[in-house]
mmCIF file of C-alpha atoms in Angstrom:
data_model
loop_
_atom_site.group_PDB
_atom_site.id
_atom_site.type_symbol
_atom_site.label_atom_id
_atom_site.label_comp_id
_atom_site.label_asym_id
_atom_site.label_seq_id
_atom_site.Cartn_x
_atom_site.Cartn_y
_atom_site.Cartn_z
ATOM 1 C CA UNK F 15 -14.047 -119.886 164.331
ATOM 2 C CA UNK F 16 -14.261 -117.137 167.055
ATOM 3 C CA UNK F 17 -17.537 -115.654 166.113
ATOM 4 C CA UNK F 18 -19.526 -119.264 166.329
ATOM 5 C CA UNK F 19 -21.252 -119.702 169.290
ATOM 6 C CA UNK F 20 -19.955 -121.750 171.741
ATOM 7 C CA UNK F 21 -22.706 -124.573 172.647
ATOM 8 C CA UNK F 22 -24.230 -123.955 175.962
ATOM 9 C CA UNK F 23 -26.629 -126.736 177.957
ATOM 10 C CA UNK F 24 -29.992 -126.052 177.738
ATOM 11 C CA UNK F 25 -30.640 -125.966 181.379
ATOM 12 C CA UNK F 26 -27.214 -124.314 182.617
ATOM 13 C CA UNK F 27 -25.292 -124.736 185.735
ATOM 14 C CA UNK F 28 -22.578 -122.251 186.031
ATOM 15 C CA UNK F 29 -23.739 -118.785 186.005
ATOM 16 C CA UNK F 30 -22.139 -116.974 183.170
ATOM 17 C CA UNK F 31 -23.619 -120.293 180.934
ATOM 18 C CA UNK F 32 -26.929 -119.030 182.708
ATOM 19 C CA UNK F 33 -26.157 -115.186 181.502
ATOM 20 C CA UNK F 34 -24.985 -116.611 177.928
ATOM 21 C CA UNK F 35 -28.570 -117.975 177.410
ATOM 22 C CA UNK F 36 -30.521 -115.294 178.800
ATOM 23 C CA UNK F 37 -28.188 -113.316 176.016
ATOM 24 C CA UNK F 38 -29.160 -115.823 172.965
ATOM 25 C CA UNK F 39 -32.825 -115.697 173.727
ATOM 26 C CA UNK F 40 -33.154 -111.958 173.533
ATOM 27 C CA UNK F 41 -31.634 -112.068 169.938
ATOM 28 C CA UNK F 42 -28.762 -110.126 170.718
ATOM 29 C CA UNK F 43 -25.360 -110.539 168.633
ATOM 30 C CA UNK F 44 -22.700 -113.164 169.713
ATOM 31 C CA UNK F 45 -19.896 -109.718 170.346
ATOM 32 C CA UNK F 46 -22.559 -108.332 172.705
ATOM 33 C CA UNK F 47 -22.271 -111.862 174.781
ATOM 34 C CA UNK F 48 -18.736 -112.127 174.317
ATOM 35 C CA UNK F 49 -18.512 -108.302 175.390
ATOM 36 C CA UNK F 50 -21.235 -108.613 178.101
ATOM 37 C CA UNK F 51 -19.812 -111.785 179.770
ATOM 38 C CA UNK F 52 -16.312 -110.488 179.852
ATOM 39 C CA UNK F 53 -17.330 -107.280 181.713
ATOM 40 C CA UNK F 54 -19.780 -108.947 184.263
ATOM 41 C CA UNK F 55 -16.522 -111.179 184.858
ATOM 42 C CA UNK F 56 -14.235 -108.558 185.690
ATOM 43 C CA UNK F 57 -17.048 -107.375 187.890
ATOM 44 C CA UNK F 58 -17.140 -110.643 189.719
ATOM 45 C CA UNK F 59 -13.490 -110.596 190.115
ATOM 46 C CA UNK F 60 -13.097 -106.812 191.086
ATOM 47 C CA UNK F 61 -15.077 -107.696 194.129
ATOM 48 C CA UNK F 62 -13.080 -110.685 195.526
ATOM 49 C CA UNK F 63 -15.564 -113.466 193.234
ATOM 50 C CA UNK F 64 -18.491 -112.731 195.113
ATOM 51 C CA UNK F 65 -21.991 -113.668 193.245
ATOM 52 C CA UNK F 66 -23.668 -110.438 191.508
ATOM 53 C CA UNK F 67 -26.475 -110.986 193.751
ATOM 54 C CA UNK F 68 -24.773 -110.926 196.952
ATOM 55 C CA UNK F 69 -23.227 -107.545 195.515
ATOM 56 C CA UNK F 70 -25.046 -104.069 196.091
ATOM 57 C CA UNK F 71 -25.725 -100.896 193.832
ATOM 58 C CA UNK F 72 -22.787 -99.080 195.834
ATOM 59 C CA UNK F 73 -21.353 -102.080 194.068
ATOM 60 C CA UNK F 74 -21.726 -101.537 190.798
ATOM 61 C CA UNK F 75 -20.423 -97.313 191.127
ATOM 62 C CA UNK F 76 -17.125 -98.425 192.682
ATOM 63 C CA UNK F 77 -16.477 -100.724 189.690
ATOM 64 C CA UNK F 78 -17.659 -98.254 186.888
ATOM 65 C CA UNK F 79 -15.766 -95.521 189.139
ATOM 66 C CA UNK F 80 -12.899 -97.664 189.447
ATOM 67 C CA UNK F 81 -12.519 -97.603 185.794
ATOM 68 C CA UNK F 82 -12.928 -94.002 185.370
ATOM 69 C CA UNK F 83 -10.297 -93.356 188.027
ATOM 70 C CA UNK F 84 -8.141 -96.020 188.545
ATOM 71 C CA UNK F 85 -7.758 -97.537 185.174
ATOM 72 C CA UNK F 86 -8.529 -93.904 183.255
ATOM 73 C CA UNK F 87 -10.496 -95.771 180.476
ATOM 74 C CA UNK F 88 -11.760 -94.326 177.086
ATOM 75 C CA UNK F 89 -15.772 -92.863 177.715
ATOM 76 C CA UNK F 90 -17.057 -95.707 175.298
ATOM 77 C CA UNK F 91 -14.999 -98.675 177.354
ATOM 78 C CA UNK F 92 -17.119 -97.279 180.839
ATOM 79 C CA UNK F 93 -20.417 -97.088 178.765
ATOM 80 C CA UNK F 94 -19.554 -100.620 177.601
ATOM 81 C CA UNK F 95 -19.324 -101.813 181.196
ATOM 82 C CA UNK F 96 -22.322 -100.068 182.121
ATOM 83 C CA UNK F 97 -24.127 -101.538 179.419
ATOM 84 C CA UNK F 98 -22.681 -104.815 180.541
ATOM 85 C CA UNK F 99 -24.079 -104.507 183.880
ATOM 86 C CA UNK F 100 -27.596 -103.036 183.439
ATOM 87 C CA UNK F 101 -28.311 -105.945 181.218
ATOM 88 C CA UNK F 102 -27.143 -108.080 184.357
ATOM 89 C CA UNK F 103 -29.139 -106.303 187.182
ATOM 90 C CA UNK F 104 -32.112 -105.229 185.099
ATOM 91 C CA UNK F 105 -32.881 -108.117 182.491
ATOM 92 C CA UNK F 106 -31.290 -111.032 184.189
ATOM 93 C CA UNK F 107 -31.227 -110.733 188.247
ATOM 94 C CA UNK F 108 -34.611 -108.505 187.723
ATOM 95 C CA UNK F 109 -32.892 -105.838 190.463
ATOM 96 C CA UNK F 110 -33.404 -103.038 188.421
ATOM 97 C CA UNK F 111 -30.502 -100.255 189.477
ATOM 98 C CA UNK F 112 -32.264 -96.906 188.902
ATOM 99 C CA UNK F 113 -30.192 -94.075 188.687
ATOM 100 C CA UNK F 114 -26.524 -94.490 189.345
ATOM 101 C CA UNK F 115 -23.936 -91.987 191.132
ATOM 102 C CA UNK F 116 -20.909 -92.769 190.107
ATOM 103 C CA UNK F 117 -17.500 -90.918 188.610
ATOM 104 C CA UNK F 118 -17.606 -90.762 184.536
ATOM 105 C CA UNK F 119 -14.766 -90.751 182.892
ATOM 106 C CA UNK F 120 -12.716 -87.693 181.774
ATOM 107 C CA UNK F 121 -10.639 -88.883 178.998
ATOM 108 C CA UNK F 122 -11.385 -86.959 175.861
ATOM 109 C CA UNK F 123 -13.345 -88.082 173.237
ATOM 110 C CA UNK F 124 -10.872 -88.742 170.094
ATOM 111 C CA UNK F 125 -11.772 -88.186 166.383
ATOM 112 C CA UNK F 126 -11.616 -90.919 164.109
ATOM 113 C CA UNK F 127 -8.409 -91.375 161.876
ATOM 114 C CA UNK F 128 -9.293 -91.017 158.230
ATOM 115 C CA UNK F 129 -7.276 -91.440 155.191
ATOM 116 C CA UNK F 130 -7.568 -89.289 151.955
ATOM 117 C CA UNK F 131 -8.546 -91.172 149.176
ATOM 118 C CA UNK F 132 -5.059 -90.679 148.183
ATOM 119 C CA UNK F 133 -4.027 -92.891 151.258
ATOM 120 C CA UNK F 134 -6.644 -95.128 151.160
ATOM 121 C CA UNK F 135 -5.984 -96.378 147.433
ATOM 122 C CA UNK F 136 -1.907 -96.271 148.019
ATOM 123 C CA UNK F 137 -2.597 -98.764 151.316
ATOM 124 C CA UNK F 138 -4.870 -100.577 149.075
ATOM 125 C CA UNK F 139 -2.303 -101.247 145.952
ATOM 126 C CA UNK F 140 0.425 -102.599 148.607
ATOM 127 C CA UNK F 141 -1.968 -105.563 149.532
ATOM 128 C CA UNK F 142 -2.344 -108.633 147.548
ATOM 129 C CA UNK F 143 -5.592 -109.351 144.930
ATOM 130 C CA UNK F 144 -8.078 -111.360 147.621
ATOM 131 C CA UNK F 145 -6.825 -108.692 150.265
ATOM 132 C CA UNK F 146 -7.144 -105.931 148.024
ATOM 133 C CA UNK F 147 -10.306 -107.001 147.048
ATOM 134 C CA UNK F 148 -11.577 -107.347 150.945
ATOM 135 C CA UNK F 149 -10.454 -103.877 151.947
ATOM 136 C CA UNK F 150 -11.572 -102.343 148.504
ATOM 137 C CA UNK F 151 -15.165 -103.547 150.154
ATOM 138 C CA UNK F 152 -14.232 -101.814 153.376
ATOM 139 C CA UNK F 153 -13.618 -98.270 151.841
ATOM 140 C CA UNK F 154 -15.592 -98.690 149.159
ATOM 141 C CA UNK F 155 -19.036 -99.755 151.031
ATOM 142 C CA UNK F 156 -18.244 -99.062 154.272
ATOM 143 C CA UNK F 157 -18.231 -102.399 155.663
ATOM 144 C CA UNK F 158 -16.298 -103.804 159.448
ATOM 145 C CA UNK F 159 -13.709 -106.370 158.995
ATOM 146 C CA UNK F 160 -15.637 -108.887 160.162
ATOM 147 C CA UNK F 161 -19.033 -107.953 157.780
ATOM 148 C CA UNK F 162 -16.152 -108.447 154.737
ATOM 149 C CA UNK F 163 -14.991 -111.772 155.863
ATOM 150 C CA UNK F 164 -18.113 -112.950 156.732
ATOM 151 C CA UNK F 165 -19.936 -111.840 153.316
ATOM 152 C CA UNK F 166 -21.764 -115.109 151.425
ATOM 153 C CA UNK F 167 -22.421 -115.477 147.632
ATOM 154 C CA UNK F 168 -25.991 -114.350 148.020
ATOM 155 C CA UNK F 169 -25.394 -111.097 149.597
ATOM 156 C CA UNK F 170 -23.441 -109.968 146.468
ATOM 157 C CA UNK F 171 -26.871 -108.429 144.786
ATOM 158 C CA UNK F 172 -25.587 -107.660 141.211
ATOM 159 C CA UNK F 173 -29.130 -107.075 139.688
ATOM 160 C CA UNK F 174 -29.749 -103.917 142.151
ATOM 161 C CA UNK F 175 -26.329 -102.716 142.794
ATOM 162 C CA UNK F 176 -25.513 -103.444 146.558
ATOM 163 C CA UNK F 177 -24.529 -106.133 149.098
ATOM 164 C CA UNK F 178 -26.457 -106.949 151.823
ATOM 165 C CA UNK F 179 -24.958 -106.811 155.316
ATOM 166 C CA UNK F 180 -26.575 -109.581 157.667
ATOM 167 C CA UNK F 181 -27.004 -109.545 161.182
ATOM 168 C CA UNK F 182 -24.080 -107.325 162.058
ATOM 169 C CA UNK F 183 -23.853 -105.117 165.208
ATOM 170 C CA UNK F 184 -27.069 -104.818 166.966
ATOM 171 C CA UNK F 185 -28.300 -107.438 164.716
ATOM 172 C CA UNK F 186 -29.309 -105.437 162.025
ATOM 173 C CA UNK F 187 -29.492 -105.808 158.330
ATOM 174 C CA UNK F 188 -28.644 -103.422 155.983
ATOM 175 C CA UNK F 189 -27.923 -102.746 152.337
ATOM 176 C CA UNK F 190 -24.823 -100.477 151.378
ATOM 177 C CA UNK F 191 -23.365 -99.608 148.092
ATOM 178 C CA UNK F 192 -21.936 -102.161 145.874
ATOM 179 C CA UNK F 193 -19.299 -100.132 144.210
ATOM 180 C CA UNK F 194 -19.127 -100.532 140.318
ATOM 181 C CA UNK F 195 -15.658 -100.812 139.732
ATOM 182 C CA UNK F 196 -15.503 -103.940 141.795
ATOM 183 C CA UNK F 197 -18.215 -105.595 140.142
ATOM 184 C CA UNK F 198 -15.626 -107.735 137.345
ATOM 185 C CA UNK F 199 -13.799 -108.779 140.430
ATOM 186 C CA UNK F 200 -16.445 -109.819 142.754
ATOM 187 C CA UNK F 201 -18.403 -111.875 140.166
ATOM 188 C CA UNK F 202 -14.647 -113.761 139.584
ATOM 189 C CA UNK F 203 -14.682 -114.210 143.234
ATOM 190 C CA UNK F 204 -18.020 -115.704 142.811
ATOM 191 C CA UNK F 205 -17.245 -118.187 140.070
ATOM 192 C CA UNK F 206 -14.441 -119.078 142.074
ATOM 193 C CA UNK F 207 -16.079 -119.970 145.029
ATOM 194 C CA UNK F 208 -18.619 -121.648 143.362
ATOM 195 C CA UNK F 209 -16.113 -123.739 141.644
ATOM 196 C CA UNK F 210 -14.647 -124.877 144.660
ATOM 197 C CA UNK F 211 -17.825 -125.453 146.430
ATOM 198 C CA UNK F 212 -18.296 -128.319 143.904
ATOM 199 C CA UNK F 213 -15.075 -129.517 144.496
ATOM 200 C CA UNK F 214 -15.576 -129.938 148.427
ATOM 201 C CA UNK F 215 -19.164 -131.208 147.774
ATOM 202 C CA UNK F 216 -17.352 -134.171 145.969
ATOM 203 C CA UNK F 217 -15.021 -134.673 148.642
ATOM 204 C CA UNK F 218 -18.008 -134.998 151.095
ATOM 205 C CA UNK F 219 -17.764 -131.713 152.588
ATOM 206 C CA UNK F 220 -19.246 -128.628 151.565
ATOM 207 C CA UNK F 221 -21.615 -127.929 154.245
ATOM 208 C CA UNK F 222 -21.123 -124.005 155.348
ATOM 209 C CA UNK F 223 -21.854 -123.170 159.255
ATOM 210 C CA UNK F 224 -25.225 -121.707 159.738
ATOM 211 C CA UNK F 225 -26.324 -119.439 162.536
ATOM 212 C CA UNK F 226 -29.708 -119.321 164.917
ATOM 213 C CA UNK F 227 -30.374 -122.892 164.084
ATOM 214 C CA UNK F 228 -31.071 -121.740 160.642
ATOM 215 C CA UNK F 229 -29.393 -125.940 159.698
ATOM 216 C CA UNK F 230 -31.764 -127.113 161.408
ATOM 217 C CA UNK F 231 -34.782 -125.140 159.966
ATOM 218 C CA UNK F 232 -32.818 -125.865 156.534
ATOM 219 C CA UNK F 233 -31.256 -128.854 156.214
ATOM 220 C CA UNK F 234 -30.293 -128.648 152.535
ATOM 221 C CA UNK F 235 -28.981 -124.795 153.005
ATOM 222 C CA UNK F 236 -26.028 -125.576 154.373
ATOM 223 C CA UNK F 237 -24.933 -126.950 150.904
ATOM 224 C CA UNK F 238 -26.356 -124.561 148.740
ATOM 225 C CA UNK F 239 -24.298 -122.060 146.493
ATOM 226 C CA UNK F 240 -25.725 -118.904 148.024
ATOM 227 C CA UNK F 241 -24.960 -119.980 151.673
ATOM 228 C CA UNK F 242 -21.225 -120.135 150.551
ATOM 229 C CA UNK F 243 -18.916 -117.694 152.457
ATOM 230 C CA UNK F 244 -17.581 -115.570 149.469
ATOM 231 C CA UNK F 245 -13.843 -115.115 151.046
ATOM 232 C CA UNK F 246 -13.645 -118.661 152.013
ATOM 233 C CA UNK F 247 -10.743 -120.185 154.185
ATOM 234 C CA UNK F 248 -7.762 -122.164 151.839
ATOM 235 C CA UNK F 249 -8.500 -125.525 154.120
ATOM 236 C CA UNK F 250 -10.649 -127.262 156.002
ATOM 237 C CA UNK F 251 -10.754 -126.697 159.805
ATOM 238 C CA UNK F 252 -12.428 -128.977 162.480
ATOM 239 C CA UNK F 253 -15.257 -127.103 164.591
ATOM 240 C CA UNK F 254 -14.574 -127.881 167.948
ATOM 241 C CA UNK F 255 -17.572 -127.159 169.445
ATOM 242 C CA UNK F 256 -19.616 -129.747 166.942
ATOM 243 C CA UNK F 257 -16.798 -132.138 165.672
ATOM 244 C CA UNK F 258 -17.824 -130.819 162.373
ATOM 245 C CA UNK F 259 -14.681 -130.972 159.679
ATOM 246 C CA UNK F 260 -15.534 -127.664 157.012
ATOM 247 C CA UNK F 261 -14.607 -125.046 155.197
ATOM 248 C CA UNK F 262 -14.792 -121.856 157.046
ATOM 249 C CA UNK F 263 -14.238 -118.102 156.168
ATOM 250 C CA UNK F 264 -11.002 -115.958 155.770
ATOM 251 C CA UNK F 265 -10.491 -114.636 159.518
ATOM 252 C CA UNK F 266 -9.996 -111.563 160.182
ATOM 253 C CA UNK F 267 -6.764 -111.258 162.041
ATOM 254 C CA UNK F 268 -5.167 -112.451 158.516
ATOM 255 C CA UNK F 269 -6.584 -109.092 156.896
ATOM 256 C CA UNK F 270 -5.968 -106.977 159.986
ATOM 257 C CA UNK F 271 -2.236 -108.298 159.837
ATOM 258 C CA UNK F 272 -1.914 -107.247 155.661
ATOM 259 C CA UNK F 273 -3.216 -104.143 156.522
ATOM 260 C CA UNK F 274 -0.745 -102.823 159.263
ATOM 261 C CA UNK F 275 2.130 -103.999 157.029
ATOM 262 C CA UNK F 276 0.569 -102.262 153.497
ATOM 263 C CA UNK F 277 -0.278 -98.868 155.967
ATOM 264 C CA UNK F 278 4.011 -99.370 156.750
ATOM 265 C CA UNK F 279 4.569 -100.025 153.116
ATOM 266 C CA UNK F 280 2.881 -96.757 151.657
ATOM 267 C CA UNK F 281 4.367 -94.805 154.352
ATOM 268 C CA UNK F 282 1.673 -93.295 156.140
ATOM 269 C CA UNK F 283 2.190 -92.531 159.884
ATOM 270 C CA UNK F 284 -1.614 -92.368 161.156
ATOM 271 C CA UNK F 285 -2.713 -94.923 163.885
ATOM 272 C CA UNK F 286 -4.837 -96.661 161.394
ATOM 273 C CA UNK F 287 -6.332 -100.228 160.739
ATOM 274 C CA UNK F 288 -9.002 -101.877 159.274
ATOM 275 C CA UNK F 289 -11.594 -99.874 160.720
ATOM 276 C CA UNK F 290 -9.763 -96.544 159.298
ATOM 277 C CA UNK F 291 -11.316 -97.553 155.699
ATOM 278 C CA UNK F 292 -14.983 -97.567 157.218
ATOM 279 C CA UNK F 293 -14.259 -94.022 158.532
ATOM 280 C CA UNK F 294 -12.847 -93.299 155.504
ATOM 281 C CA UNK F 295 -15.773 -93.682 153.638
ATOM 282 C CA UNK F 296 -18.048 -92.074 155.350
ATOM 283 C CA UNK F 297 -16.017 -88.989 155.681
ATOM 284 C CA UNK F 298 -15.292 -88.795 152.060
ATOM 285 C CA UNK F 299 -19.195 -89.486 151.161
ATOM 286 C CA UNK F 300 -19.591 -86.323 153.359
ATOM 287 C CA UNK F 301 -17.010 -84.425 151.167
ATOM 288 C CA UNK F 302 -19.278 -85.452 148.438
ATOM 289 C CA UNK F 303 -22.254 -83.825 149.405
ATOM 290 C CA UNK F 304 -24.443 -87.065 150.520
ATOM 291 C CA UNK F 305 -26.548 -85.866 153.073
ATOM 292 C CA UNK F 306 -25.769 -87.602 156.949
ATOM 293 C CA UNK F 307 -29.287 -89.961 156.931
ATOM 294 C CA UNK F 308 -27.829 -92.248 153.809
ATOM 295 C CA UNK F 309 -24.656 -92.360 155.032
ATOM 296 C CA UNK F 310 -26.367 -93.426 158.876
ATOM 297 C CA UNK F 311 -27.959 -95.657 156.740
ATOM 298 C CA UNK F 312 -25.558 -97.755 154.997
ATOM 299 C CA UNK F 313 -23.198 -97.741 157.920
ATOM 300 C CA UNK F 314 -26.122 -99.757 160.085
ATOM 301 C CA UNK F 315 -25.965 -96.948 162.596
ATOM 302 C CA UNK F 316 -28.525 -97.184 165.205
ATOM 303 C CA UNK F 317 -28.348 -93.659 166.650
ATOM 304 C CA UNK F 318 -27.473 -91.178 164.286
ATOM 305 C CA UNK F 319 -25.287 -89.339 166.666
ATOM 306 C CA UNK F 320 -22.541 -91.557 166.065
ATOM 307 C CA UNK F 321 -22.969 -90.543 162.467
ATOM 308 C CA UNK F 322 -22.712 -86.948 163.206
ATOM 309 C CA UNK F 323 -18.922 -87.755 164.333
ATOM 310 C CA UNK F 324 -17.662 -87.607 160.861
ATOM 311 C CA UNK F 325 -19.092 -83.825 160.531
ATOM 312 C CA UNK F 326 -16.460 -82.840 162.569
ATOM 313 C CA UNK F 327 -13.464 -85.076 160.447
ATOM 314 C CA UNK F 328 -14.601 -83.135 158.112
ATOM 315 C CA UNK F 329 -12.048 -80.476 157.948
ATOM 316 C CA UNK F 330 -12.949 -76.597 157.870
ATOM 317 C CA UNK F 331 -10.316 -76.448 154.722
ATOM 318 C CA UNK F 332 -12.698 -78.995 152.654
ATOM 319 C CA UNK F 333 -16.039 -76.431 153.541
ATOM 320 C CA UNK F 334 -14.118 -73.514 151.683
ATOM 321 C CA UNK F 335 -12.546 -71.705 154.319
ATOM 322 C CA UNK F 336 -9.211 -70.316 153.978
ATOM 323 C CA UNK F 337 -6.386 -69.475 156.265
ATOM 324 C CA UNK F 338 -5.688 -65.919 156.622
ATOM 325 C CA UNK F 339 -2.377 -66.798 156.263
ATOM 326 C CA UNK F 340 -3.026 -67.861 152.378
ATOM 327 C CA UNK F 341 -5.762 -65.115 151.689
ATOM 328 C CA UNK F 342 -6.995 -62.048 152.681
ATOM 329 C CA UNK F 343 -5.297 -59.213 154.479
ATOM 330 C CA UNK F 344 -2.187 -61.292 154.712
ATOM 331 C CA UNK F 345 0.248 -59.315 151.754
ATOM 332 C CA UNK F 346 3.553 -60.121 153.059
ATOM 333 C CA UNK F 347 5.660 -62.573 150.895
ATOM 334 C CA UNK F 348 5.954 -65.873 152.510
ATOM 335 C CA UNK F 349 9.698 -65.740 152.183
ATOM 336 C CA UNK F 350 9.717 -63.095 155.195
ATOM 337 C CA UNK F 351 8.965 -66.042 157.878
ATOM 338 C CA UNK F 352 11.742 -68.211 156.705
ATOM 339 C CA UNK F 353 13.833 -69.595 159.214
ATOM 340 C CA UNK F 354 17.168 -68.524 159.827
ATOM 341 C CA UNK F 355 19.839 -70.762 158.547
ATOM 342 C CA UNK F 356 23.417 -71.773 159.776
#
């Protein structure tokens, strides 16, 4: 139960509860705290555990330079930190920082792994049917691992064709494709859950976790079919931040775990996961001509720059252009560059 909330008081003491609340009430998603309050930790700590507003601007760039030179981290892992610290300064301390001077990183800027479809559907047929079905959703609509586990009933919309993707990163809904040949299989998953929902409702249980006090505003939702988390877990687990005994979802480390071991199965030697599938999707939507705006779209992108990373996946091979070395001038017989034997 990693992505509930833990409960804060509502007049905090200790300062990172104080931070954790100024997060809630702006909206923002429960990663962003979790990745917010473990970088304004490492802060703390990097400077001997002094309070952030005993600490100076200077501050702040030998941290973020720190990590740029002393650590060598990735350009999106400084930004992170940045992030992490301009929401401290400028929304909670109110010292805004203006313009920083400090060392950026210089570590490349990798391109996503992909698989071929090829490689996608041979990782896909190692896994078994709820798994399959889970990471079918992942290349097939272009979900993250935790948007698949955390799918309810309702968000399945049948009638028009796509699932709806609630407050994922950034907090944003969106709709992406629902795609047809997993329609048979979904609406068993359905039936199944549904079945089972009456079973625990029996038993006493059956009350789902909601988030942003949505039980409250609802008190009957919690019950209700739609609410249901569609890849439920196989047991009960006890919440222990509210003592409350339920039924939670599939979590994720389970699917990340089946996938590593189905990516060694079909023999495929990328660094891939989970997230590879999501790439994977919108690369080969590319291939298929949809234009970079839908494809922003239904990955929930914010900016659409970080769409515009999968034009250069794309390979220069799958726009038409061909090697000299197959084509054109080239006449010699391929046989002429074999290496020597013995």
């Amino acid at each position: 139960m990693e992505d509930i909330p833990k409960p804060i008081p509502a007049k905090p003491v200790r300062f990172l509860d104080q931070v954790r609340l100024a997060i809630r009430r702006r909206g923002l998603a429960y990663k962003t705290e979790q990745t917010y309050c473990h970088w304004i930790l490492r802060f703390i700590r990097f400077h001997g555990r002094k309070h952030p507003k005993d600490l100076t601007i200077k501050d702040v760039e030998t941290f973020l330079e720190d990590l740029a030179i002393g650590q060598t981290v990735s350009i999106n892992t400084q930004k992170t930190a940045l992030n992490a610290l301009s929401f401290l300064y400028n929304k909670f301390l109110q010292r805004p920082l203006g313009e920083l001077d400090f060392a950026h990183t210089q570590r490349a800027r990798t391109l996503p792994t992909v698989f071929s479809h090829t490689e996608a559907t041979a990782v896909i047929q190692q896994l078994e049917p709820l798994h399959r079905l889970m990471v079918s959703l992942m290349y097939g609509s272009g979900l993250r691992v935790m948007e698949a586990v955390r799918l309810r009933v309702q968000d399945i919309d049948f009638a028009n064709n796509c699932i709806i993707v609630r407050g994922s990163k950034g907090m944003r809904w969106r709709r992406t494709l629902l795609p047809t040949s997993l329609v048979d299989l979904l609406k068993q998953q359905v039936a199944f859950v549904l079945v089972q929902h009456k079973k625990d409702l029996a038993m006493g249980y059956g009350a789902v976790y909601l988030p942003n006090a949505l039980a409250r505003k609802c008190p009957s939702a919690p019950k209700e079919p739609g609410w249901q988390y569609l890849f439920p877990a196989p047991s009960f687990s006890l919440d222990p931040r509210s003592g409350i005994r339920r039924r939670h979802h599939l979590h994720e480390r389970q699917i990340q775990r089946a996938v590593k071991k189905a990516i060694n199965k079909a023999m495929i030697f990328k660094k891939a996961g989970c997230h590879t599938f999501r790439h994977s999707f919108a690369t080969n939507l590319l291939k298929m001509g949809t234009d970079i705006r839908s494809i922003q779209e239904m990955l929930g992108h914010k900016d659409i720059s970080t769409t515009q990373i999968y034009t250069h996946v794309v390979g220069t091979h799958e726009r038409g252009v061909v090697s000299p070395l197959d084509g054109g001038e080239v006449r010699e017989p391929l046989a002429a560059y074999a290496l020597p034997t013995g």
